[in-house]
XYZ file of C-alpha atoms in Angstrom:
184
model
C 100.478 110.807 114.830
C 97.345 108.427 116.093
C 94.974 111.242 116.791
C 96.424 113.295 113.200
C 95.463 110.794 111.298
C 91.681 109.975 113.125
C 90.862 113.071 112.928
C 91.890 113.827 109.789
C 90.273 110.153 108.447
C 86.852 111.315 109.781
C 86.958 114.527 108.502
C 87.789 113.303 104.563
C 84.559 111.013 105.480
C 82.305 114.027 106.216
C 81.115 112.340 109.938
C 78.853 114.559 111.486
C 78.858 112.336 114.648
C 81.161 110.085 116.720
C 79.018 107.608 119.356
C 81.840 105.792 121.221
C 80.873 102.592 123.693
C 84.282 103.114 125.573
C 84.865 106.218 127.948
C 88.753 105.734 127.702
C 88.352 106.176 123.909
C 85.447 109.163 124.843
C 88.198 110.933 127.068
C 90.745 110.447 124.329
C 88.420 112.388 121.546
C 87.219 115.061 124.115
C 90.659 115.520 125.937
C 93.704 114.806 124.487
C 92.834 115.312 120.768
C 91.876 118.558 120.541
C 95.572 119.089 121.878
C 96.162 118.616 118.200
C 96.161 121.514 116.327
C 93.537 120.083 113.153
C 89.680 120.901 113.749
C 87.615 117.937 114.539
C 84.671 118.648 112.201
C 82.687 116.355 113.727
C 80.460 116.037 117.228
C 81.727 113.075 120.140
C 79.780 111.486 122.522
C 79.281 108.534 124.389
C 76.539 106.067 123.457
C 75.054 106.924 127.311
C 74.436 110.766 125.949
C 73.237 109.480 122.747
C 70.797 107.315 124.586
C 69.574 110.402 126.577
C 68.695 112.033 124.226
C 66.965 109.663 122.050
C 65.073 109.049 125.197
C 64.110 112.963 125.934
C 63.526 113.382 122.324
C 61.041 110.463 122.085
C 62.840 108.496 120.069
C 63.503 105.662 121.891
C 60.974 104.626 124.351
C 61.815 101.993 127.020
C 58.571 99.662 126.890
C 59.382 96.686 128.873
C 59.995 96.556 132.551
C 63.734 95.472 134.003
C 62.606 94.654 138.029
C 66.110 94.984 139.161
C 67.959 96.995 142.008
C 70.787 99.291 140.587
C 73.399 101.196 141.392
C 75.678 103.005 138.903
C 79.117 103.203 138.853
C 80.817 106.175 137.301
C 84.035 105.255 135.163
C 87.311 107.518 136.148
C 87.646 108.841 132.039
C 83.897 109.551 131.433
C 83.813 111.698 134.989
C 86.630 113.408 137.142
C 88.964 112.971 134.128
C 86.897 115.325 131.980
C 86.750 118.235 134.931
C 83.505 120.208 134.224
C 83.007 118.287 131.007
C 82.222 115.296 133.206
C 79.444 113.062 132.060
C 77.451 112.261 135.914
C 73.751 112.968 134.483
C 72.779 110.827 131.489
C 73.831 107.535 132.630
C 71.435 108.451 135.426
C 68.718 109.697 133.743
C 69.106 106.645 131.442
C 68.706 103.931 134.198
C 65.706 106.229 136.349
C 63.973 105.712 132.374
C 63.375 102.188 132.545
C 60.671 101.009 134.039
C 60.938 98.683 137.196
C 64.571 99.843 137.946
C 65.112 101.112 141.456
C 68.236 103.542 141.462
C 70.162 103.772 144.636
C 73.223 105.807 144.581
C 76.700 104.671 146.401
C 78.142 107.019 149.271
C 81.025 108.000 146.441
C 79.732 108.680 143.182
C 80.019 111.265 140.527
C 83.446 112.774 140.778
C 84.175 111.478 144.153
C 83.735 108.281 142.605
C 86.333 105.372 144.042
C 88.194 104.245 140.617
C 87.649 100.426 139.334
C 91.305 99.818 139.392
C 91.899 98.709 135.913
C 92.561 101.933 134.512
C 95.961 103.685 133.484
C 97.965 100.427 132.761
C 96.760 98.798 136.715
C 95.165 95.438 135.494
C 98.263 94.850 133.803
C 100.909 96.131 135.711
C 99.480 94.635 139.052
C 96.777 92.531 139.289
C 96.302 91.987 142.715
C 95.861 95.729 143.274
C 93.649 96.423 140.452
C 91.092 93.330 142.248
C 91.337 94.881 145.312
C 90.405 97.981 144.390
C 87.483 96.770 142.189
C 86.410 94.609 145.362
C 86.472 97.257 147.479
C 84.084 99.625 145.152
C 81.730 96.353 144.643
C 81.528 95.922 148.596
C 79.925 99.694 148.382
C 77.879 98.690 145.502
C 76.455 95.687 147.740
C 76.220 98.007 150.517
C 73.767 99.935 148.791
C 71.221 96.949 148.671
C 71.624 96.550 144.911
C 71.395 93.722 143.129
C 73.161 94.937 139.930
C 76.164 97.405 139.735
C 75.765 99.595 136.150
C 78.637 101.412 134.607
C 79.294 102.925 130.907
C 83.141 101.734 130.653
C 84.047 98.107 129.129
C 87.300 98.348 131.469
C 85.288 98.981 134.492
C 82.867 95.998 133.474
C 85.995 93.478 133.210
C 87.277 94.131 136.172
C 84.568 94.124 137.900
C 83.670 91.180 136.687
C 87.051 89.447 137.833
C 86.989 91.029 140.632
C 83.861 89.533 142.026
C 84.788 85.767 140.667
C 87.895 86.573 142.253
C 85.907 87.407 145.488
C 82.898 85.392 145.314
C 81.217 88.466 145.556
C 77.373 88.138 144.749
C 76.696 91.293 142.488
C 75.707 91.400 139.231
C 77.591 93.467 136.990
C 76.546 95.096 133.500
C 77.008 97.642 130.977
C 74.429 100.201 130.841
C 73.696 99.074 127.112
C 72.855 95.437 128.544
C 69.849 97.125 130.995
C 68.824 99.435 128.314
C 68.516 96.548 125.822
C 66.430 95.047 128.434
C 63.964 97.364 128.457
C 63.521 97.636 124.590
């Protein structure tokens, strides 16, 4: 009924182009909706694509430098969720753009990624297991020698974000919007 009437809204509005800030809501366009049997007349992607290529298109140009020590989480819906479609590259190629960042991967990334824990009803359902989990994938992050964990999912953020108050875990956590508005 939800994903009827979204598509069908943004079709009667003649949108060329959906940029979506959440991968939960990204994995919901490019996965389950096309289960619905209306054509979506329009393109989806997630703002980190859309920021790849206005970067490799010229434009957008990062001009000021972000000194910081990264490493990039990758959020369960906009990887391993999407199969083949997953989206590993561009939030990469995004962060290795701004000058002064130094990338350093974790030892699980890209679709062997460890999950955040908040995801599929977890935060809600049980807390405790949803900040251990998070804790456990901000201990690799630290591992790494990073300063700042990155990822592209609000959900991810949050817990994260509890996580390490929860913890007292010294990490800094952002979305990779926050770093690239850093560099503008």
């Amino acid at each position: 009924k939800y994903a009827e009437h979204f598509i069908e809204t943004f079709n009667s509005l003649a949108v060329s182009r959906i940029v979506t800030s959440c991968s939960d809501g990204y994995s919901t366009f490019k996965k389950l909706y096309p289960v619905v049997n209306i054509k979506m007349k329009f393109e989806v992607c997630h703002m980190v694509e859309y920021l790849d290529e206005l970067l490799k298109s010229e434009k957008l140009k990062f001009t000021k430098k972000v000194p910081m020590k990264v490493t990039y989480h990758d959020p369960c819906h906009l990887g391993r969720h999407l199969g083949d479609n997953g989206v590993y590259e561009a939030p990469r190629s995004v962060l290795k753009s701004i000058l002064g960042i130094k990338f350093v991967e974790m030892e699980r990334n890209r679709e062997n990624a460890w999950c955040c824990g908040a995801g599929a009803g977890v935060s809600q359902a049980n807390t405790e297991l949803a900040l251990w989990t998070a804790n456990e994938r901000l201990k690799e992050a630290r591992a790494t020698g990073a300063t700042a964990l990155v990822t592209a999912c609000p959900w991810c953020e949050r817990n994260f974000k509890d996580a390490a108050k929860e913890y007292g875990e010294d990490i800094e956590i952002y979305d990779i919007a926050e770093i690239a508005r850093k560099a503008l």
